[in-house]
Amino acid sequence: MVNQILFLGLVVALTCSIAFAFEPKPLQDFCVSDTSSSARVNGLVCKDPKLAQANDFFFSGLHLTGNTSNPVGSKVTPVTASQIPGLNTLGISIVRLDYAPWGVNPPHTHPRATEILTVLEGALHVGFVTSNPDNRLITKVLQKGDVFVFPVGLVHYQQNVGNRNAVAIAALSSQNPGVITIANAVFGSNPPISAEVLTKAFQVDKSVVDWVQSKF
Ligand SMILES: *[C@@H]1O[C@H](CO)[C@@H](O)[C@H](O)[C@H]1NC(C)=O
């Protein structure tokens, strides 16, 4: 009997900790963000639900090809709570990804979201790396119609492995997933991380650090 109570307690504790690790579920039908409010809350302030309009839940533009004329050869078009005010508190968002031939969506992480990606056109080599100490790289080549998951918080990337443009759509489990692009955060921070720190972290000469920092 005591064992059963202990076991039940453990299950309840575990369930609660899992629930708390994710965004809280909404306590109302919706919370269309009030962009005119200056109040600071965890998320965005709701406007009066009586004033909500269809356009608060609407975005048009994911049919448009992103401009991939940039050094990495890819473009992300986000549709998060910033683009759709009605997404606020709902724990979901979507992005369109365009890739030039051999273009890369460089290693990055979403601190608040798992991502599920579907290839619409072309072929992508995708991968993510598990956390320390294993840092195991899990990769796959995807074709049109294939779906792949990037677990929350893990560093991941995609590369177009073809001589034509590629397109993907990805859904994310947060209305505000956040993006940390590793190279930009580490070598392009403002102000820069000191070269002393980066030379030790990457085990390279200062000239290498200076050179990489100059790229960002
Ligand atoms: C795409 O971006 C490049 C670089 O910023 C720019 O020169 C070019 O005009 C853009 N093309 C279109 C169609 O907007």
Short mmCIF file of C-alpha atoms in Angstrom, two decimals, residues 54-209:
data_model
loop_
_atom_site.label_atom_id
_atom_site.label_comp_id
_atom_site.label_asym_id
_atom_site.label_seq_id
_atom_site.Cartn_x
_atom_site.Cartn_y
_atom_site.Cartn_z
CA ALA A 54 -11.06 37.80 -38.49
CA ASN A 55 -7.90 39.63 -39.58
CA ASP A 56 -6.45 39.14 -36.07
CA PHE A 57 -6.27 35.42 -36.93
CA PHE A 58 -5.11 35.84 -40.51
CA PHE A 59 -1.89 36.18 -42.53
CA SER A 60 -1.39 36.16 -46.29
CA GLY A 61 1.93 35.69 -48.03
CA LEU A 62 3.27 32.15 -47.59
CA HIS A 63 2.78 31.60 -51.35
CA LEU A 64 5.58 34.13 -51.93
CA THR A 65 9.12 32.87 -52.55
CA GLY A 66 11.61 34.18 -49.99
CA ASN A 67 14.66 36.08 -51.27
CA THR A 68 17.63 33.70 -50.90
CA SER A 69 20.23 36.15 -52.33
CA ASN A 70 22.29 36.23 -49.13
CA PRO A 71 25.53 34.58 -47.95
CA VAL A 72 23.79 31.42 -46.63
CA GLY A 73 21.38 30.98 -49.55
CA SER A 74 18.19 30.56 -47.56
CA LYS A 75 15.30 32.65 -46.27
CA VAL A 76 12.84 32.04 -43.43
CA THR A 77 9.43 33.73 -43.62
CA PRO A 78 8.00 33.53 -40.08
CA VAL A 79 4.32 33.55 -39.14
CA THR A 80 4.36 33.84 -35.36
CA ALA A 81 2.44 35.99 -32.85
CA SER A 82 4.31 38.98 -34.33
CA GLN A 83 2.57 38.43 -37.69
CA ILE A 84 -0.77 37.02 -36.37
CA PRO A 85 -1.83 38.80 -33.14
CA GLY A 86 -4.44 36.07 -32.50
CA LEU A 87 -1.69 33.43 -32.15
CA ASN A 88 -0.71 34.92 -28.78
CA THR A 89 -0.93 32.26 -25.98
CA LEU A 90 -1.92 29.46 -28.42
CA GLY A 91 1.47 27.68 -28.47
CA ILE A 92 1.82 27.21 -32.23
CA SER A 93 3.30 28.96 -35.27
CA ILE A 94 4.45 28.27 -38.84
CA VAL A 95 7.29 29.32 -41.15
CA ARG A 96 8.08 29.04 -44.84
CA LEU A 97 11.68 28.13 -45.74
CA ASP A 98 13.21 28.85 -49.15
CA TYR A 99 16.62 27.49 -50.18
CA ALA A 100 18.73 28.41 -53.20
CA PRO A 101 20.56 25.45 -54.79
CA TRP A 102 22.94 24.15 -52.05
CA GLY A 103 21.72 26.88 -49.72
CA VAL A 104 21.89 26.32 -45.96
CA ASN A 105 19.66 27.28 -43.06
CA PRO A 106 22.62 27.50 -40.66
CA PRO A 107 22.82 25.73 -37.25
CA HIS A 108 20.36 27.36 -34.85
CA THR A 109 18.04 26.51 -31.97
CA HIS A 110 14.51 27.46 -30.93
CA PRO A 111 14.60 27.86 -27.15
CA ARG A 112 10.81 27.47 -26.80
CA ALA A 113 9.66 25.11 -29.57
CA THR A 114 9.83 21.71 -31.16
CA GLU A 115 9.73 22.01 -34.97
CA ILE A 116 8.08 19.67 -37.49
CA LEU A 117 9.21 20.31 -41.08
CA THR A 118 7.61 19.17 -44.37
CA VAL A 119 9.47 19.36 -47.69
CA LEU A 120 7.24 20.85 -50.43
CA GLU A 121 9.83 21.05 -53.25
CA GLY A 122 13.36 19.71 -53.71
CA ALA A 123 15.55 17.63 -51.42
CA LEU A 124 17.02 18.63 -48.03
CA HIS A 125 19.81 17.21 -45.92
CA VAL A 126 18.72 17.92 -42.32
CA GLY A 127 20.24 17.25 -38.93
CA PHE A 128 20.22 17.96 -35.21
CA VAL A 129 22.76 17.37 -32.43
CA THR A 130 21.89 15.85 -29.05
CA SER A 131 22.99 17.66 -25.87
CA ASN A 132 26.25 17.09 -23.93
CA PRO A 133 28.10 14.86 -23.42
CA ASP A 134 27.13 12.73 -26.44
CA ASN A 135 26.59 15.51 -29.03
CA ARG A 136 25.35 12.82 -31.40
CA LEU A 137 24.49 14.10 -34.90
CA ILE A 138 21.22 12.68 -36.23
CA THR A 139 20.76 13.33 -39.96
CA LYS A 140 18.58 12.36 -42.90
CA VAL A 141 18.06 13.31 -46.53
CA LEU A 142 14.44 14.33 -47.14
CA GLN A 143 12.50 14.33 -50.41
CA LYS A 144 9.27 16.11 -51.35
CA GLY A 145 6.52 15.11 -48.90
CA ASP A 146 8.91 13.92 -46.19
CA VAL A 147 8.46 15.16 -42.62
CA PHE A 148 11.19 15.54 -39.96
CA VAL A 149 11.17 16.66 -36.31
CA PHE A 150 13.72 18.89 -34.52
CA PRO A 151 13.23 18.47 -30.75
CA VAL A 152 12.89 21.63 -28.63
CA GLY A 153 16.15 23.44 -27.85
CA LEU A 154 18.47 21.26 -29.92
CA VAL A 155 20.89 22.74 -32.50
CA HIS A 156 19.68 21.87 -36.01
CA TYR A 157 20.13 22.86 -39.67
CA GLN A 158 18.98 22.13 -43.22
CA GLN A 159 20.86 22.12 -46.53
CA ASN A 160 19.39 22.07 -50.02
CA VAL A 161 21.09 19.10 -51.70
CA GLY A 162 20.05 19.85 -55.25
CA ASN A 163 20.63 22.15 -58.20
CA ARG A 164 17.18 23.69 -57.99
CA ASN A 165 15.33 25.72 -55.40
CA ALA A 166 13.84 23.89 -52.41
CA VAL A 167 10.84 24.88 -50.29
CA ALA A 168 9.68 23.64 -46.89
CA ILE A 169 6.97 24.51 -44.37
CA ALA A 170 7.62 24.04 -40.67
CA ALA A 171 5.26 24.21 -37.71
CA LEU A 172 6.58 25.13 -34.25
CA SER A 173 5.11 24.42 -30.82
CA SER A 174 5.18 28.03 -29.63
CA GLN A 175 3.60 31.28 -30.81
CA ASN A 176 7.02 32.83 -30.07
CA PRO A 177 9.59 30.05 -30.67
CA GLY A 178 12.65 32.33 -30.67
CA VAL A 179 15.74 31.71 -32.82
CA ILE A 180 19.37 31.60 -31.76
CA THR A 181 21.67 31.24 -34.78
CA ILE A 182 24.84 29.75 -33.31
CA ALA A 183 27.41 31.56 -35.48
CA ASN A 184 25.70 34.95 -35.10
CA ALA A 185 25.25 34.58 -31.33
CA VAL A 186 28.82 33.40 -30.66
CA PHE A 187 30.80 35.40 -33.24
CA GLY A 188 28.45 38.28 -33.96
CA SER A 189 27.24 39.34 -30.51
CA ASN A 190 27.06 43.05 -29.68
CA PRO A 191 29.38 43.86 -28.00
CA PRO A 192 31.59 40.93 -29.10
CA ILE A 193 32.54 38.07 -26.77
CA SER A 194 36.24 38.64 -25.94
CA ALA A 195 38.76 36.90 -28.21
CA GLU A 196 40.35 35.38 -25.06
CA VAL A 197 37.13 33.50 -24.35
CA LEU A 198 36.62 32.39 -27.97
CA THR A 199 40.24 31.28 -28.57
CA LYS A 200 39.97 28.93 -25.55
CA ALA A 201 36.43 27.80 -26.38
CA PHE A 202 37.30 26.91 -29.98
CA GLN A 203 40.99 26.06 -29.41
CA VAL A 204 42.16 28.28 -32.27
CA ASP A 205 44.49 31.32 -32.67
CA LYS A 206 43.21 34.84 -32.09
CA SER A 207 43.64 35.58 -35.82
CA VAL A 208 41.06 32.87 -36.61
CA VAL A 209 38.62 34.35 -34.07
#
